[in-house]
mmCIF file of C-alpha atoms in Angstrom:
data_model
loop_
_atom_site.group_PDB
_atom_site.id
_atom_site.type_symbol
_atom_site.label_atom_id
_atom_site.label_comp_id
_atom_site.label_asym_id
_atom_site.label_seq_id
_atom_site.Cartn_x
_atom_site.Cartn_y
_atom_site.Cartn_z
ATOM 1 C CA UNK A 1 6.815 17.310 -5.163
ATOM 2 C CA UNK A 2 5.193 14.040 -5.877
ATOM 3 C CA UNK A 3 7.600 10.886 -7.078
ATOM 4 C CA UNK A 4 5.611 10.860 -10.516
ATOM 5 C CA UNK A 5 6.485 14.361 -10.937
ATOM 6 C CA UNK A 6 9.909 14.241 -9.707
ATOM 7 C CA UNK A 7 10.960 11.489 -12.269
ATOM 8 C CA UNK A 8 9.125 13.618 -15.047
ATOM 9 C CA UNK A 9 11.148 16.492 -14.055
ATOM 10 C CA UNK A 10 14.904 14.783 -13.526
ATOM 11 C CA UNK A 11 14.151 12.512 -16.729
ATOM 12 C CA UNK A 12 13.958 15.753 -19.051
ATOM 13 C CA UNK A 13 16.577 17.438 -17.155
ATOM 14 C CA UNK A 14 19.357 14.365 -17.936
ATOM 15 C CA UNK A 15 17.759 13.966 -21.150
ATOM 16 C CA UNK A 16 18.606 17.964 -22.032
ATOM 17 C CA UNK A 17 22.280 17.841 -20.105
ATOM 18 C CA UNK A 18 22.786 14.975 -22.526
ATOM 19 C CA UNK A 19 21.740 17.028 -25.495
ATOM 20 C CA UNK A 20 19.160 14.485 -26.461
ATOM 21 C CA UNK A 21 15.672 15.394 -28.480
ATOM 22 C CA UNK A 22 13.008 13.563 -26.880
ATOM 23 C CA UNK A 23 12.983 11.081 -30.280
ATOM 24 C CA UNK A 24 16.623 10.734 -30.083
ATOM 25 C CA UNK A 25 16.012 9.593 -26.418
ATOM 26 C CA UNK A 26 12.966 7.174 -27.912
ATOM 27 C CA UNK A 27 15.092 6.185 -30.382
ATOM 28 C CA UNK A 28 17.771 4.889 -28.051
ATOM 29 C CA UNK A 29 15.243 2.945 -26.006
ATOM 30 C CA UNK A 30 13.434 1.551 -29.133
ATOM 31 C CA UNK A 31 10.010 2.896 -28.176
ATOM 32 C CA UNK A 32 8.161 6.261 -30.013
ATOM 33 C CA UNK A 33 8.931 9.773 -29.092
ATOM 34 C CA UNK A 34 5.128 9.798 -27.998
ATOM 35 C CA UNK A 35 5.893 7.818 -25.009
ATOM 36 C CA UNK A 36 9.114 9.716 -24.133
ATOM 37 C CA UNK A 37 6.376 12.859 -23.806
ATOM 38 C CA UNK A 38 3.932 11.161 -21.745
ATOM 39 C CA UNK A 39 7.162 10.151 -18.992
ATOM 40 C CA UNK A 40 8.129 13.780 -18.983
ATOM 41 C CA UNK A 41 4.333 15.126 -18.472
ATOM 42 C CA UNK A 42 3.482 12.819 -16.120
ATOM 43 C CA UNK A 43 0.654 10.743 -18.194
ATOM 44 C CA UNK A 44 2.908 7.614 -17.753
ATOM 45 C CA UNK A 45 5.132 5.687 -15.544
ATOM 46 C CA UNK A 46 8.242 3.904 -17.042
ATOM 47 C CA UNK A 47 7.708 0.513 -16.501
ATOM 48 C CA UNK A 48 10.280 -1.674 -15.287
ATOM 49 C CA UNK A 49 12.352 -2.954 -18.235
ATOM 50 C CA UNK A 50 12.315 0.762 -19.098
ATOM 51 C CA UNK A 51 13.379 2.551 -15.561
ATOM 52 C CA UNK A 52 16.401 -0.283 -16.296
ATOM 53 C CA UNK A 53 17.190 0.868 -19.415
ATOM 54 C CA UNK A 54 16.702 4.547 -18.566
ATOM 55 C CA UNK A 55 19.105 3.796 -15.552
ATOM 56 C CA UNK A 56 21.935 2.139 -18.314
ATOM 57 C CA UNK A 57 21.436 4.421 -21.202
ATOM 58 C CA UNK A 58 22.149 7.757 -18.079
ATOM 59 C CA UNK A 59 24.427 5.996 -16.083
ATOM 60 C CA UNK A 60 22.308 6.435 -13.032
ATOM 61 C CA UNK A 61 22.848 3.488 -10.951
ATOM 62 C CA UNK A 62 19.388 2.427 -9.993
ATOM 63 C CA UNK A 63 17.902 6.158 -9.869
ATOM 64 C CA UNK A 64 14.962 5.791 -12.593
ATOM 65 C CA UNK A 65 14.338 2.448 -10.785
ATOM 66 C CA UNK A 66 13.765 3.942 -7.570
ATOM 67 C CA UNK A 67 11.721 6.909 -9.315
ATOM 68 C CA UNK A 68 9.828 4.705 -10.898
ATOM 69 C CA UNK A 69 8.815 2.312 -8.045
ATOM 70 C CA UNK A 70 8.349 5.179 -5.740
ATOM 71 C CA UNK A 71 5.813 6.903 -8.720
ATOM 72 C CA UNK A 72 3.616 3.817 -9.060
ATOM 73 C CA UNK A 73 3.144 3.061 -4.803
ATOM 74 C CA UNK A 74 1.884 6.889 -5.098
ATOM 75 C CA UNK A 75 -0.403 6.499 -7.992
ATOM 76 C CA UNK A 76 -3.603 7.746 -7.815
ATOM 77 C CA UNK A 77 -3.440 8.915 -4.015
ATOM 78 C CA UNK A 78 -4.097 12.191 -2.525
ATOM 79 C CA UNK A 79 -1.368 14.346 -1.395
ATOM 80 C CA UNK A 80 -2.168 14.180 1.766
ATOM 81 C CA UNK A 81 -1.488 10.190 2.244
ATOM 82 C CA UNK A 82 1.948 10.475 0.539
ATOM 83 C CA UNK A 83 4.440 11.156 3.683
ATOM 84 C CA UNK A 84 2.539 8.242 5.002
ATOM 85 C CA UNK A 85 3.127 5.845 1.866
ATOM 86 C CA UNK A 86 7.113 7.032 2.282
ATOM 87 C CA UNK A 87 6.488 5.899 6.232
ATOM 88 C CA UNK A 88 5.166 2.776 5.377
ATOM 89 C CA UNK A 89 8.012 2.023 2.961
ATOM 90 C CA UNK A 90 10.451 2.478 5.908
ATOM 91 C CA UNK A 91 8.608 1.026 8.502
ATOM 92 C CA UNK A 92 10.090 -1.657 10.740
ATOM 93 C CA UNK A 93 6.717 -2.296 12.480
ATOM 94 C CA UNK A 94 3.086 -1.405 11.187
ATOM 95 C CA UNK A 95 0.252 -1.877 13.713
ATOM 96 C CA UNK A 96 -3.010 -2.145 11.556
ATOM 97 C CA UNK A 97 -6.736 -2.277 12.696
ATOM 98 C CA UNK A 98 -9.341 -2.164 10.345
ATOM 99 C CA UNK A 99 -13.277 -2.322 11.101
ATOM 100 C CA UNK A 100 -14.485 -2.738 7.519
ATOM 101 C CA UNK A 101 -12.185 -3.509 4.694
ATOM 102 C CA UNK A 102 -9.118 -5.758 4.649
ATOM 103 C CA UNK A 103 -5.932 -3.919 5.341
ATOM 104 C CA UNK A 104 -3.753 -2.887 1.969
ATOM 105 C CA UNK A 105 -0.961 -4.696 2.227
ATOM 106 C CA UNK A 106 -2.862 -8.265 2.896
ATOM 107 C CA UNK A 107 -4.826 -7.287 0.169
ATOM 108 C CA UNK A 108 -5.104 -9.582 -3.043
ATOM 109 C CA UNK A 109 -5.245 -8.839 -6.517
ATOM 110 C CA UNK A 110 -8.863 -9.544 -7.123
ATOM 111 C CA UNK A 111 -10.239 -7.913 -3.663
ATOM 112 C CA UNK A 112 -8.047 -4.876 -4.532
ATOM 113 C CA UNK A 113 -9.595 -4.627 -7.739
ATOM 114 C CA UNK A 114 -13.053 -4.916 -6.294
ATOM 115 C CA UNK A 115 -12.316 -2.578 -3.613
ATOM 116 C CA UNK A 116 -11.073 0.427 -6.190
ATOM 117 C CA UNK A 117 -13.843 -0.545 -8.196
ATOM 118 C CA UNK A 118 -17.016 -0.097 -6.467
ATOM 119 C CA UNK A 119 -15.641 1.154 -2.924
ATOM 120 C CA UNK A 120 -16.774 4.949 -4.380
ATOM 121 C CA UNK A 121 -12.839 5.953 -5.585
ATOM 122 C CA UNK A 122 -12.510 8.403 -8.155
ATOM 123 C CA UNK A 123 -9.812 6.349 -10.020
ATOM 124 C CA UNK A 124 -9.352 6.695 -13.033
ATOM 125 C CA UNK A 125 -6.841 3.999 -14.423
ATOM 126 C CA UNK A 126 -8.065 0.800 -12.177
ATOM 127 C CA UNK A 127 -4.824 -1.163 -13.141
ATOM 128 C CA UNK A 128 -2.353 1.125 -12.182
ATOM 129 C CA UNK A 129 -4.177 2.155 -8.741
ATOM 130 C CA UNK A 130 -4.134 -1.804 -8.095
ATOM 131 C CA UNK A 131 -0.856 -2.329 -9.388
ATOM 132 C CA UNK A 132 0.600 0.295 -7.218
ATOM 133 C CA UNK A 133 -1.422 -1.232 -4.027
ATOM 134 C CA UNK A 134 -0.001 -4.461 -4.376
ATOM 135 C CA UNK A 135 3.179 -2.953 -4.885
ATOM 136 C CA UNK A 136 3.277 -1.861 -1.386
ATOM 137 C CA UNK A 137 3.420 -5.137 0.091
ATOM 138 C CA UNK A 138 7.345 -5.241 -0.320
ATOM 139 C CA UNK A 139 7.524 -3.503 2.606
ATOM 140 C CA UNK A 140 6.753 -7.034 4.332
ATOM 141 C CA UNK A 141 9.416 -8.823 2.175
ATOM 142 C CA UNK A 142 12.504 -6.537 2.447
ATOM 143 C CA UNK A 143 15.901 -8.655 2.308
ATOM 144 C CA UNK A 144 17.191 -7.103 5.181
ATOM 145 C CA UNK A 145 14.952 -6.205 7.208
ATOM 146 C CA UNK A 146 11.156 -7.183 7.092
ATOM 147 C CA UNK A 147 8.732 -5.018 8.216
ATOM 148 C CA UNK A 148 6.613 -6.497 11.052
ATOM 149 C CA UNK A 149 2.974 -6.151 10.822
ATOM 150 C CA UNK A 150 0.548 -6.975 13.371
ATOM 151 C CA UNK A 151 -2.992 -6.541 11.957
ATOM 152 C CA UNK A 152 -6.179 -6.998 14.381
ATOM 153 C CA UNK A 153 -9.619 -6.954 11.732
ATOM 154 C CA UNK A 154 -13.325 -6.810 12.641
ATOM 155 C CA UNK A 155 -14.972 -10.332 11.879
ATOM 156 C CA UNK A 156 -17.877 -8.379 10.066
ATOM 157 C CA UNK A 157 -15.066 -7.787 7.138
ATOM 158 C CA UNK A 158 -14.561 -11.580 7.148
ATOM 159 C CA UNK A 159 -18.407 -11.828 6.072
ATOM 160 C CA UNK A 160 -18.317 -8.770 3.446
ATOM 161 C CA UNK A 161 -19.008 -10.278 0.209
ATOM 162 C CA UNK A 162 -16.367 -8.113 -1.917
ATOM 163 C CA UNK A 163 -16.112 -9.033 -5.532
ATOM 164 C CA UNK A 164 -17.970 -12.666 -4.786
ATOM 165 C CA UNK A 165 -17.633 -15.443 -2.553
ATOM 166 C CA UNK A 166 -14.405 -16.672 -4.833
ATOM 167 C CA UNK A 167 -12.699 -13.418 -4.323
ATOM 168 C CA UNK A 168 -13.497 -13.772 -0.537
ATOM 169 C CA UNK A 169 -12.459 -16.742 -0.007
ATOM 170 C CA UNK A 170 -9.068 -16.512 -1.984
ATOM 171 C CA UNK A 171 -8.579 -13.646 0.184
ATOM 172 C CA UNK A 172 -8.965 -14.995 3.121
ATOM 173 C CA UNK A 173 -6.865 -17.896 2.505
ATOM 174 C CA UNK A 174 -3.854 -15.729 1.558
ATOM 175 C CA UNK A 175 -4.237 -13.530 5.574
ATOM 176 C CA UNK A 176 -3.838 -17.437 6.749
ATOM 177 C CA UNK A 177 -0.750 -18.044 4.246
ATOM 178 C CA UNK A 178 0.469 -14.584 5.301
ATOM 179 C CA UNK A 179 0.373 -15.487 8.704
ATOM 180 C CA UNK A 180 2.723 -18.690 8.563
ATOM 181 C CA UNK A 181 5.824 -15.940 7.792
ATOM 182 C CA UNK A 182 7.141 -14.893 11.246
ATOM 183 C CA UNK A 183 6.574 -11.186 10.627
ATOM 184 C CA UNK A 184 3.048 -11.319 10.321
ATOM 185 C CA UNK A 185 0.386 -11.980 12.821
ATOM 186 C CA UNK A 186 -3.256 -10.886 12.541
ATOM 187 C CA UNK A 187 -6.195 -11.145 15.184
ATOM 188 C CA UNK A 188 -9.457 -10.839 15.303
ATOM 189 C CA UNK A 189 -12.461 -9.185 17.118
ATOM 190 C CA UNK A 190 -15.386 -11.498 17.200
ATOM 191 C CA UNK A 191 -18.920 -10.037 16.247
ATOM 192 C CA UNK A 192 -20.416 -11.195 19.357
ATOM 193 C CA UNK A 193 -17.993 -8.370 21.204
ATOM 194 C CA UNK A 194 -20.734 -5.606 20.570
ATOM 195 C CA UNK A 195 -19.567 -1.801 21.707
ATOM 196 C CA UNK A 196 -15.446 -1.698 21.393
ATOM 197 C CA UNK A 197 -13.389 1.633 20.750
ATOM 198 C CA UNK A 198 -12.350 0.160 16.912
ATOM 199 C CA UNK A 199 -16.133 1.207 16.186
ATOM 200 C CA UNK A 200 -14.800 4.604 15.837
ATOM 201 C CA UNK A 201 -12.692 3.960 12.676
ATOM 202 C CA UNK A 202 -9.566 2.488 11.119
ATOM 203 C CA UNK A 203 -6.378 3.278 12.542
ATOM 204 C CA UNK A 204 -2.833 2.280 11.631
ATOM 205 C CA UNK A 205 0.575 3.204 13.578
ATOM 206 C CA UNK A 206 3.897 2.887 11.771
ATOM 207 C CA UNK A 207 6.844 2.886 13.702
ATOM 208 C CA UNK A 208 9.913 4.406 12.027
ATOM 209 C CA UNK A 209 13.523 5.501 12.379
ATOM 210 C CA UNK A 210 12.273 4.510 16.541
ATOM 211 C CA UNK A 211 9.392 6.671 16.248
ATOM 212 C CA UNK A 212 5.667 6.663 15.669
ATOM 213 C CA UNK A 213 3.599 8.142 13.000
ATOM 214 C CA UNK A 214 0.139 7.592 12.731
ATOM 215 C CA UNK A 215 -2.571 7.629 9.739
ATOM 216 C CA UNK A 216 -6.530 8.616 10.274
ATOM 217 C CA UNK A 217 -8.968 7.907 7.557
ATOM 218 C CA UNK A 218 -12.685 9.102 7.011
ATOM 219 C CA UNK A 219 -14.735 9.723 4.275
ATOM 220 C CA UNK A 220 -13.700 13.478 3.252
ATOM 221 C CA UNK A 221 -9.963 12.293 3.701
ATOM 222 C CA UNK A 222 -7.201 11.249 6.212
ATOM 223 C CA UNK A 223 -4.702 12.739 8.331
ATOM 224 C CA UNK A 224 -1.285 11.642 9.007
ATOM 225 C CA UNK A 225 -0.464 12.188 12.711
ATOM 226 C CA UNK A 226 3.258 12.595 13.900
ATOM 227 C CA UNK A 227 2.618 14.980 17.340
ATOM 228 C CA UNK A 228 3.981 12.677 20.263
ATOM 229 C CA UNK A 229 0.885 13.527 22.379
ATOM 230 C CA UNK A 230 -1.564 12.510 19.808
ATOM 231 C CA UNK A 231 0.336 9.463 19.134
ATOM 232 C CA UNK A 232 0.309 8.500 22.860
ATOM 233 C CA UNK A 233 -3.293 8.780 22.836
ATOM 234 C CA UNK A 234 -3.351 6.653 19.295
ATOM 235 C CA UNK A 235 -1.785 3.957 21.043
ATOM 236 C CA UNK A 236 -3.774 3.900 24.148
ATOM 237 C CA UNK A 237 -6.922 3.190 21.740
ATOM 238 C CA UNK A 238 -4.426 0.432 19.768
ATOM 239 C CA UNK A 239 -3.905 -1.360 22.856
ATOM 240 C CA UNK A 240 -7.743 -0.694 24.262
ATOM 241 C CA UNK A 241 -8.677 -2.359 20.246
ATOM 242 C CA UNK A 242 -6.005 -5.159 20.751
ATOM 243 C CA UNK A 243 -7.244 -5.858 23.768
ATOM 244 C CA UNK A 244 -10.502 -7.262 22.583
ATOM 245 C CA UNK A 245 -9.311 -9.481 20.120
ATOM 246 C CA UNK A 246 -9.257 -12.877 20.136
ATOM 247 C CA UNK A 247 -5.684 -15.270 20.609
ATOM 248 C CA UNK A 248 -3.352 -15.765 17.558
ATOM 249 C CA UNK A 249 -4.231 -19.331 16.776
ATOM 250 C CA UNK A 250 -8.589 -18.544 17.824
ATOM 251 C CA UNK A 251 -8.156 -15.823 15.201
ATOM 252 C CA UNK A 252 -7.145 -18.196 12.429
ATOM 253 C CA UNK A 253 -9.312 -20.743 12.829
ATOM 254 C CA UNK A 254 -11.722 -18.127 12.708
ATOM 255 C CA UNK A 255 -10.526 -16.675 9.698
ATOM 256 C CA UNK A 256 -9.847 -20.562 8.215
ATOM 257 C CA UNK A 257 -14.042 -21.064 9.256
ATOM 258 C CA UNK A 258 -14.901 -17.770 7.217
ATOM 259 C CA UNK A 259 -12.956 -18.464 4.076
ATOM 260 C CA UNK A 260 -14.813 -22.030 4.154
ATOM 261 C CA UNK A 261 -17.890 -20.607 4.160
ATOM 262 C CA UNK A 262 -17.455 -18.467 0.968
ATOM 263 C CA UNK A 263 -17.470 -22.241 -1.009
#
């Protein structure tokens, strides 16, 4: 069960244990009985001043919160990249290469926006698929503990002109502010390398609870990968990938020379 539908289903559950109509329940929130229907069909997402209230009016500690946030990093994905969005979110180290497009959770605004846009997505609501990309990024800013991510990119996707050159270059410029936080690094393979193993696709390893999950993307869809002898192999190609990148402080200025050039 998805986390949209799982907060559709508990929300009219504690709404009938209370012995509340669906407008008494609207009525309590201040909002119309219409909207109370869409949560509980799954046509909406309580936003957050809502899940808050919801949490107050129920008693629920921080349970419509959680349903809520969990509902909107799933929105609009396939089934089958869910278990890896619930990785990701407990991740203590992602390991991210990507030959084409910049990785999601360096994404900004704007180049998300572009991407879902024309990048041949059947989404339907724009905002909320970009809203619940950029909502992913918390991973990366966790009180306790941050997730580490170590991102090697293909120059050619520093030279991709998605959305316009002022999208590009605000994008670029926010990998290099990324990078000054000590739980990011990102590197880059040069264009001049020619024939390298990343040239067979994106790949990104997730390491959690001290083990490693993978995720596989192509055009008809992805697979998540958890078999220990696929995911020994996985990392033999991240390493091989890594391997051809160029220094931390070579990549930025790399990246710095590429975001210039989108003036």
């Amino acid at each position: 069960m998805s986390g949209y539908s799982a907060l559709a289903r508990i929300l009219k559950f504690v709404r009938n244990h209370a012995g509340m109509t669906q407008e008494q329940l609207a009525a309590r929130l201040n909002v119309s009985s219409s909207l109370i229907a869409k949560f509980e069909t799954s046509r909406l997402i309580p936003k957050p001043d809502t899940a808050r209230r919801l949490d107050a009016l129920f008693d629920s500690g921080n349970m419509f919160q959680e349903l809520a946030a969990e509902a909107r990093a799933n929105f609009g994905q396939p089934v089958w990249v869910r278990p890896w969005l619930e990785h990701e979110r407990n991740a203590t180290m992602i390991r991210s290469f990507q030959p084409l497009i910049v990785p999601g959770l360096l994404q900004t605004e704007e180049y998300a926006r572009a991407i879902l846009t024309d990048g041949g997505n059947r989404v339907s609501d724009i905002e909320s698929a970009v809203a619940a990309r950029l909502a992913r990024v918390a991973v990366l800013h966790r009180a306790d503990t941050p997730c580490r991510l170590f991102a090697v990119l293909d120059e050619t996707l520093l030279r991709r002109p998605i959305g316009g050159p002022e999208v590009m270059r605000e994008q670029l410029q926010a990998i290099i502010k990324a990078c000054a936080e000590p739980n990011v690094e990102v590197a880059v393979v040069p264009s001049s390398t020619g024939t390298y193993p990343g040239l067979n696709g994106p790949l990104v390893l997730g390491t959690v609870d001290g083990r490693t999950v993978a995720i596989l993307d192509s055009p008809l869809g992805g697979q998540v990968v958890e078999d220990p002898d696929e995911i020994a192999l996985l990392e033999e190609l991240w390493e091989a990938i890594r391997g051809y990148a160029l220094p931390r402080q070579a990549s930025l200025d790399l990246i710095m020379e590429a975001a210039e050039s989108w003036n």
